[in-house]
Coordinates of C-alpha atoms in Angstrom, one line a residue:
M288 CA 14.1 -235.1 120.8
T289 CA 10.4 -236.6 120.8
S290 CA 9.0 -238.0 123.8
P291 CA 7.6 -241.7 123.7
S292 CA 4.1 -240.4 124.3
S293 CA 4.2 -237.8 121.5
P294 CA 3.4 -238.5 117.9
D295 CA 6.3 -238.0 115.5
T296 CA 4.8 -234.9 113.5
S297 CA 8.1 -234.3 111.5
P298 CA 7.6 -234.7 107.8
R299 CA 8.4 -237.9 105.9
P300 CA 11.2 -237.2 103.3
T301 CA 10.4 -238.1 99.8
V302 CA 13.3 -239.9 98.3
V303 CA 13.4 -241.0 94.6
V304 CA 15.4 -244.2 93.9
T305 CA 16.4 -245.3 90.5
G306 CA 17.0 -249.0 89.8
A307 CA 14.9 -249.7 92.9
N308 CA 14.4 -253.4 91.8
G309 CA 18.0 -253.9 91.5
F310 CA 20.4 -255.4 94.1
V311 CA 21.8 -252.3 95.6
G312 CA 18.5 -250.3 94.8
A313 CA 16.2 -252.8 96.8
R314 CA 18.2 -252.5 99.7
V315 CA 18.4 -248.8 99.6
C316 CA 14.6 -248.9 99.6
D317 CA 14.6 -250.9 102.6
A318 CA 17.0 -248.6 104.4
L319 CA 15.0 -245.6 103.6
V320 CA 11.6 -247.2 104.8
A321 CA 13.3 -248.2 107.9
R322 CA 14.4 -244.4 108.5
G323 CA 10.7 -243.2 107.9
A324 CA 11.0 -242.0 104.2
T325 CA 8.6 -242.2 101.3
V326 CA 10.1 -243.7 98.5
R327 CA 9.4 -243.2 94.7
A328 CA 10.9 -246.4 93.3
V329 CA 11.8 -245.7 89.7
V330 CA 11.8 -248.9 87.6
R331 CA 11.4 -249.9 83.8
R332 CA 8.9 -252.6 84.5
A333 CA 5.7 -252.5 86.1
G334 CA 5.4 -254.6 89.3
T335 CA 8.9 -255.2 90.1
A336 CA 9.4 -252.3 92.8
P337 CA 9.9 -253.4 96.3
S338 CA 6.5 -254.2 98.0
L339 CA 7.0 -252.2 101.1
P340 CA 5.1 -249.7 103.0
G341 CA 5.7 -246.1 101.9
V342 CA 7.0 -247.3 98.4
E343 CA 5.4 -245.8 95.4
E344 CA 6.4 -247.6 92.2
V345 CA 7.0 -245.1 89.2
V346 CA 7.4 -246.7 85.8
G347 CA 9.6 -245.2 83.3
Q348 CA 13.0 -244.4 81.7
F349 CA 15.1 -242.0 83.6
T350 CA 17.2 -241.3 80.9
D351 CA 14.2 -239.4 79.3
P352 CA 14.3 -235.7 80.3
T353 CA 10.5 -235.3 80.7
F354 CA 10.1 -238.5 82.8
A355 CA 13.2 -237.5 84.9
A356 CA 11.3 -234.0 85.8
Q357 CA 8.3 -235.7 86.7
A358 CA 10.0 -238.4 88.8
V359 CA 11.9 -235.9 91.0
S360 CA 9.3 -233.4 91.2
G361 CA 8.7 -232.2 94.9
A362 CA 11.5 -234.7 96.2
D363 CA 13.9 -234.1 98.9
A364 CA 16.6 -236.4 97.7
V365 CA 17.3 -238.7 94.8
V366 CA 19.6 -242.0 95.0
T367 CA 20.7 -243.4 91.7
T368 CA 21.9 -246.9 91.5
V369 CA 21.7 -247.9 87.7
H370 CA 24.6 -248.8 85.7
P371 CA 24.5 -251.8 83.2
M372 CA 28.1 -253.1 83.7
Q373 CA 27.2 -256.4 81.9
S374 CA 26.3 -254.4 78.9
D375 CA 28.5 -253.0 76.1
R376 CA 30.5 -249.7 76.1
E377 CA 27.7 -247.8 74.2
A378 CA 24.9 -248.9 76.7
Q379 CA 27.0 -248.0 79.7
Q380 CA 27.8 -244.8 78.4
Q381 CA 24.0 -243.9 77.3
I382 CA 22.3 -245.2 80.6
G383 CA 25.1 -244.6 83.0
V384 CA 27.0 -241.3 81.9
V385 CA 24.3 -239.6 80.0
G386 CA 21.1 -241.1 81.8
T387 CA 22.4 -240.2 85.3
G388 CA 23.4 -236.7 84.2
T389 CA 19.9 -236.2 82.9
I390 CA 18.1 -237.1 86.1
A391 CA 20.8 -235.1 88.2
R392 CA 20.1 -231.9 86.2
A393 CA 16.2 -232.6 86.6
A394 CA 16.8 -233.0 90.3
A395 CA 18.9 -229.6 90.3
D396 CA 16.2 -227.8 88.4
A397 CA 13.4 -229.1 90.9
D398 CA 15.5 -227.7 93.9
V399 CA 16.1 -231.4 95.4
S400 CA 18.4 -231.0 98.2
V401 CA 20.8 -233.9 97.6
L402 CA 21.6 -236.6 95.1
V403 CA 23.5 -239.6 96.2
H404 CA 25.2 -241.6 93.5
V405 CA 26.3 -245.2 93.8
S406 CA 29.7 -244.9 92.0
T407 CA 32.6 -247.5 92.5
A408 CA 36.0 -247.8 93.8
A409 CA 36.8 -249.1 90.3
V410 CA 37.2 -245.6 89.3
Y411 CA 40.6 -245.8 91.0
D412 CA 44.1 -246.8 89.4
R413 CA 44.5 -249.9 91.4
S414 CA 47.7 -251.0 89.5
P415 CA 50.2 -253.2 91.3
G416 CA 52.3 -250.9 93.6
V417 CA 49.8 -248.2 94.0
G418 CA 49.2 -249.0 97.8
D419 CA 46.3 -247.5 99.7
V420 CA 43.5 -245.6 97.8
S421 CA 41.7 -242.6 99.3
E422 CA 39.4 -240.2 97.6
G423 CA 42.3 -238.0 96.5
S424 CA 43.8 -241.0 94.8
A425 CA 44.4 -241.1 90.9
L426 CA 41.5 -242.3 88.7
V427 CA 41.8 -244.8 85.8
G428 CA 43.0 -243.8 82.3
D429 CA 41.1 -244.0 79.2
G430 CA 42.8 -247.4 78.5
A431 CA 40.8 -249.1 81.4
N432 CA 37.9 -251.5 81.1
D433 CA 34.5 -250.1 80.1
Y434 CA 32.9 -250.3 83.5
S435 CA 35.9 -248.2 85.1
V436 CA 35.6 -245.7 82.5
T437 CA 32.2 -245.0 82.1
K438 CA 31.8 -245.0 85.9
R439 CA 34.7 -242.3 86.1
D440 CA 32.8 -240.5 83.6
T441 CA 29.6 -240.7 85.2
D442 CA 31.2 -239.0 88.4
A443 CA 32.8 -236.3 86.1
A444 CA 29.3 -235.7 84.7
L445 CA 27.8 -235.2 88.1
A446 CA 30.6 -232.9 89.2
E447 CA 29.4 -230.6 86.5
V448 CA 25.8 -230.4 87.7
D449 CA 25.4 -227.2 89.8
G450 CA 22.7 -226.4 92.2
I451 CA 22.3 -229.5 94.1
T452 CA 24.6 -231.3 96.7
R453 CA 26.1 -234.2 95.2
V454 CA 27.7 -237.5 96.9
L455 CA 29.6 -239.9 95.1
L456 CA 29.6 -243.4 97.0
R457 CA 32.6 -245.4 96.0
P458 CA 32.3 -249.2 97.2
P459 CA 34.6 -251.9 96.1
A460 CA 33.2 -255.4 95.6
I461 CA 29.6 -255.5 97.0
L462 CA 28.9 -258.6 98.7
G463 CA 25.2 -259.8 99.5
V464 CA 22.7 -262.2 98.6
G465 CA 20.7 -261.6 95.4
E466 CA 20.2 -263.0 91.9
S467 CA 22.2 -260.1 90.2
S468 CA 24.7 -260.0 92.8
V469 CA 28.1 -260.0 91.1
W470 CA 30.2 -261.4 94.0
N471 CA 27.5 -264.0 95.4
T472 CA 25.9 -265.0 92.2
L473 CA 27.2 -263.9 89.0
R474 CA 31.0 -264.5 89.5
P475 CA 30.5 -267.9 91.2
A476 CA 28.5 -269.0 88.2
G477 CA 31.3 -268.0 85.8
M478 CA 33.8 -269.8 88.0
R479 CA 31.6 -273.2 87.9
D480 CA 31.0 -272.8 84.2
D481 CA 34.2 -271.6 82.5
Q482 CA 37.6 -272.6 83.6
E483 CA 38.9 -269.0 82.4
H484 CA 36.9 -267.6 85.3
R485 CA 38.8 -269.7 87.9
H486 CA 42.2 -267.7 87.6
A487 CA 43.3 -265.4 90.1
L488 CA 46.1 -263.7 91.9
A489 CA 46.0 -265.2 95.4
D490 CA 47.7 -262.1 97.2
Q491 CA 45.6 -259.7 95.5
S492 CA 43.4 -257.5 97.7
F493 CA 39.9 -258.2 97.8
A494 CA 38.4 -255.0 99.0
W495 CA 34.7 -255.3 100.0
V496 CA 31.6 -254.0 101.6
H497 CA 28.2 -255.7 102.4
V498 CA 25.3 -254.5 100.4
T499 CA 23.4 -253.7 103.7
D500 CA 26.3 -251.5 105.0
L501 CA 26.3 -249.7 101.8
A502 CA 22.6 -249.0 101.5
A503 CA 22.8 -247.7 105.1
L504 CA 25.3 -244.9 104.3
A505 CA 23.2 -244.0 101.1
A506 CA 20.0 -243.9 103.1
D507 CA 21.4 -241.8 105.8
V508 CA 22.7 -239.2 103.5
A509 CA 19.5 -239.1 101.6
V510 CA 17.2 -238.6 104.6
G511 CA 19.8 -236.0 106.5
V512 CA 21.3 -238.2 109.1
V513 CA 24.3 -237.3 107.4
T514 CA 24.1 -233.6 107.1
P515 CA 26.1 -231.4 104.6
G516 CA 28.8 -229.1 105.9
D517 CA 31.7 -226.9 104.9
G518 CA 34.4 -229.5 104.5
A519 CA 34.2 -233.2 103.4
S520 CA 35.8 -234.3 106.6
E521 CA 32.6 -233.3 108.5
G522 CA 29.9 -234.6 105.8
P523 CA 29.0 -233.9 101.9
V524 CA 30.0 -230.4 101.1
L525 CA 26.9 -228.2 100.8
G526 CA 26.4 -227.5 97.1
G527 CA 29.4 -229.4 96.1
C528 CA 30.3 -233.1 94.7
T529 CA 32.0 -235.1 97.3
P530 CA 33.3 -238.5 96.8
V531 CA 33.3 -241.1 99.9
N532 CA 34.9 -244.5 99.6
V533 CA 32.6 -247.1 101.4
A534 CA 34.7 -250.0 102.1
A535 CA 34.5 -252.3 105.1
G536 CA 38.0 -253.9 104.6
A537 CA 40.2 -256.1 102.5
V538 CA 41.2 -259.7 102.4
P539 CA 43.6 -261.4 100.1
M540 CA 41.7 -262.6 97.0
R541 CA 42.4 -266.2 97.9
D542 CA 40.0 -266.1 100.7
Y543 CA 37.0 -265.1 98.5
V544 CA 38.1 -267.5 95.5
Q545 CA 38.5 -270.5 97.6
V546 CA 35.2 -270.3 99.3
V547 CA 33.6 -270.1 96.0
A548 CA 35.8 -272.8 94.4
D549 CA 34.9 -275.2 97.4
A550 CA 31.0 -274.3 97.0
V551 CA 30.8 -275.0 93.4
D552 CA 33.4 -277.9 93.5
V553 CA 36.1 -276.7 91.3
A554 CA 39.7 -276.2 91.5
P555 CA 41.0 -272.5 91.6
V556 CA 44.1 -271.5 89.2
W557 CA 46.6 -269.4 91.0
D558 CA 48.4 -267.0 88.6
D559 CA 51.7 -265.6 89.3
G560 CA 52.4 -261.9 88.7
P561 CA 52.1 -258.6 90.3
A562 CA 48.9 -257.6 92.1
W563 CA 47.2 -254.6 93.8
T564 CA 47.6 -255.2 97.4
G565 CA 46.5 -252.0 99.1
R566 CA 43.3 -250.8 100.8
I567 CA 40.3 -248.7 100.0
V568 CA 40.8 -246.1 102.7
A569 CA 37.3 -245.3 104.1
D570 CA 38.2 -242.9 106.8
R571 CA 35.8 -240.1 105.4
A572 CA 33.0 -242.2 105.6
R573 CA 33.7 -243.2 109.2
A574 CA 34.1 -239.6 110.3
W575 CA 30.7 -239.2 108.8
G576 CA 29.3 -241.5 111.5
W577 CA 29.3 -244.7 109.1
S578 CA 30.5 -248.0 110.7
P579 CA 30.0 -251.4 108.9
R580 CA 28.2 -254.0 110.6
V581 CA 28.7 -257.1 108.5
T582 CA 32.0 -258.9 108.9
I583 CA 33.9 -260.7 106.2
D584 CA 33.2 -264.1 107.8
T585 CA 29.6 -263.3 107.8
A586 CA 29.6 -262.2 104.4
L587 CA 31.6 -265.2 103.2
D588 CA 29.2 -267.6 105.1
E589 CA 26.5 -266.0 102.9
V590 CA 28.4 -266.5 99.7
R591 CA 29.0 -270.2 100.9
E592 CA 25.6 -271.0 101.9
G593 CA 23.9 -269.6 98.9
L594 CA 26.1 -271.6 96.5
T595 CA 25.8 -275.0 98.6
T596 CA 22.1 -274.7 99.0
A597 CA 21.2 -273.6 95.1

């Protein structure tokens, strides 16, 4: 341990972050800077990377093998956060599955130590009656929605990339303030503007995590606070591909929907029908030392405040 009077001479890790100007990517950059990392922020448009000390903007398309190789050269870790979930199936396939695989192979070829991929708990089958979901639970079939299937296939593509330790972070609904935040901004706008979006199953589980807690685990894995080992119960499997659920908890869907409905002054429509009422089990993440700090009350207060002051 470094004494208070001694300068910290340990090297600053260099971490590449794709989608660095996005909802999750920007928070990951924040967390990495707080941990003393140098960040290469990969964005498509110049001037959009977070303006933080130690952040270097790199403009280009990580789906291009030549650019990907340049972006990861000499890096210690890569964090991938990009998936165009609002786009059509072809775009999700090309950017999510093919593009993420491209930068992962470039990282492996460049001897990067670890790749952290922000996946999703939507890859799991959460049909009514399934119950709690762990990393070993069944995944969705080909008949699921485009987002779930292409995220599932991205995870599978990364599992085929040898020569690098890969970690698949699987969060459920990600709460947090941001213009592109699905649950704080986009879903509420849909509920406000379209009656069809006001329908919900009141008792369905709303599994969630706050974006800052998700970013904290991504950063801890990238900079080596969470160290690889021989088994997934201890940390990422060295040289392997380890999924890890990142969920703070679950509440009934009514808790989230009612907050939004009240804030945008609409009435929710409670549908009858079977619903998934389980949990996303995050025991593995907690065993790695992760502990979420944001409570559901705080997270929902952010949703409420953002909508009532907009």
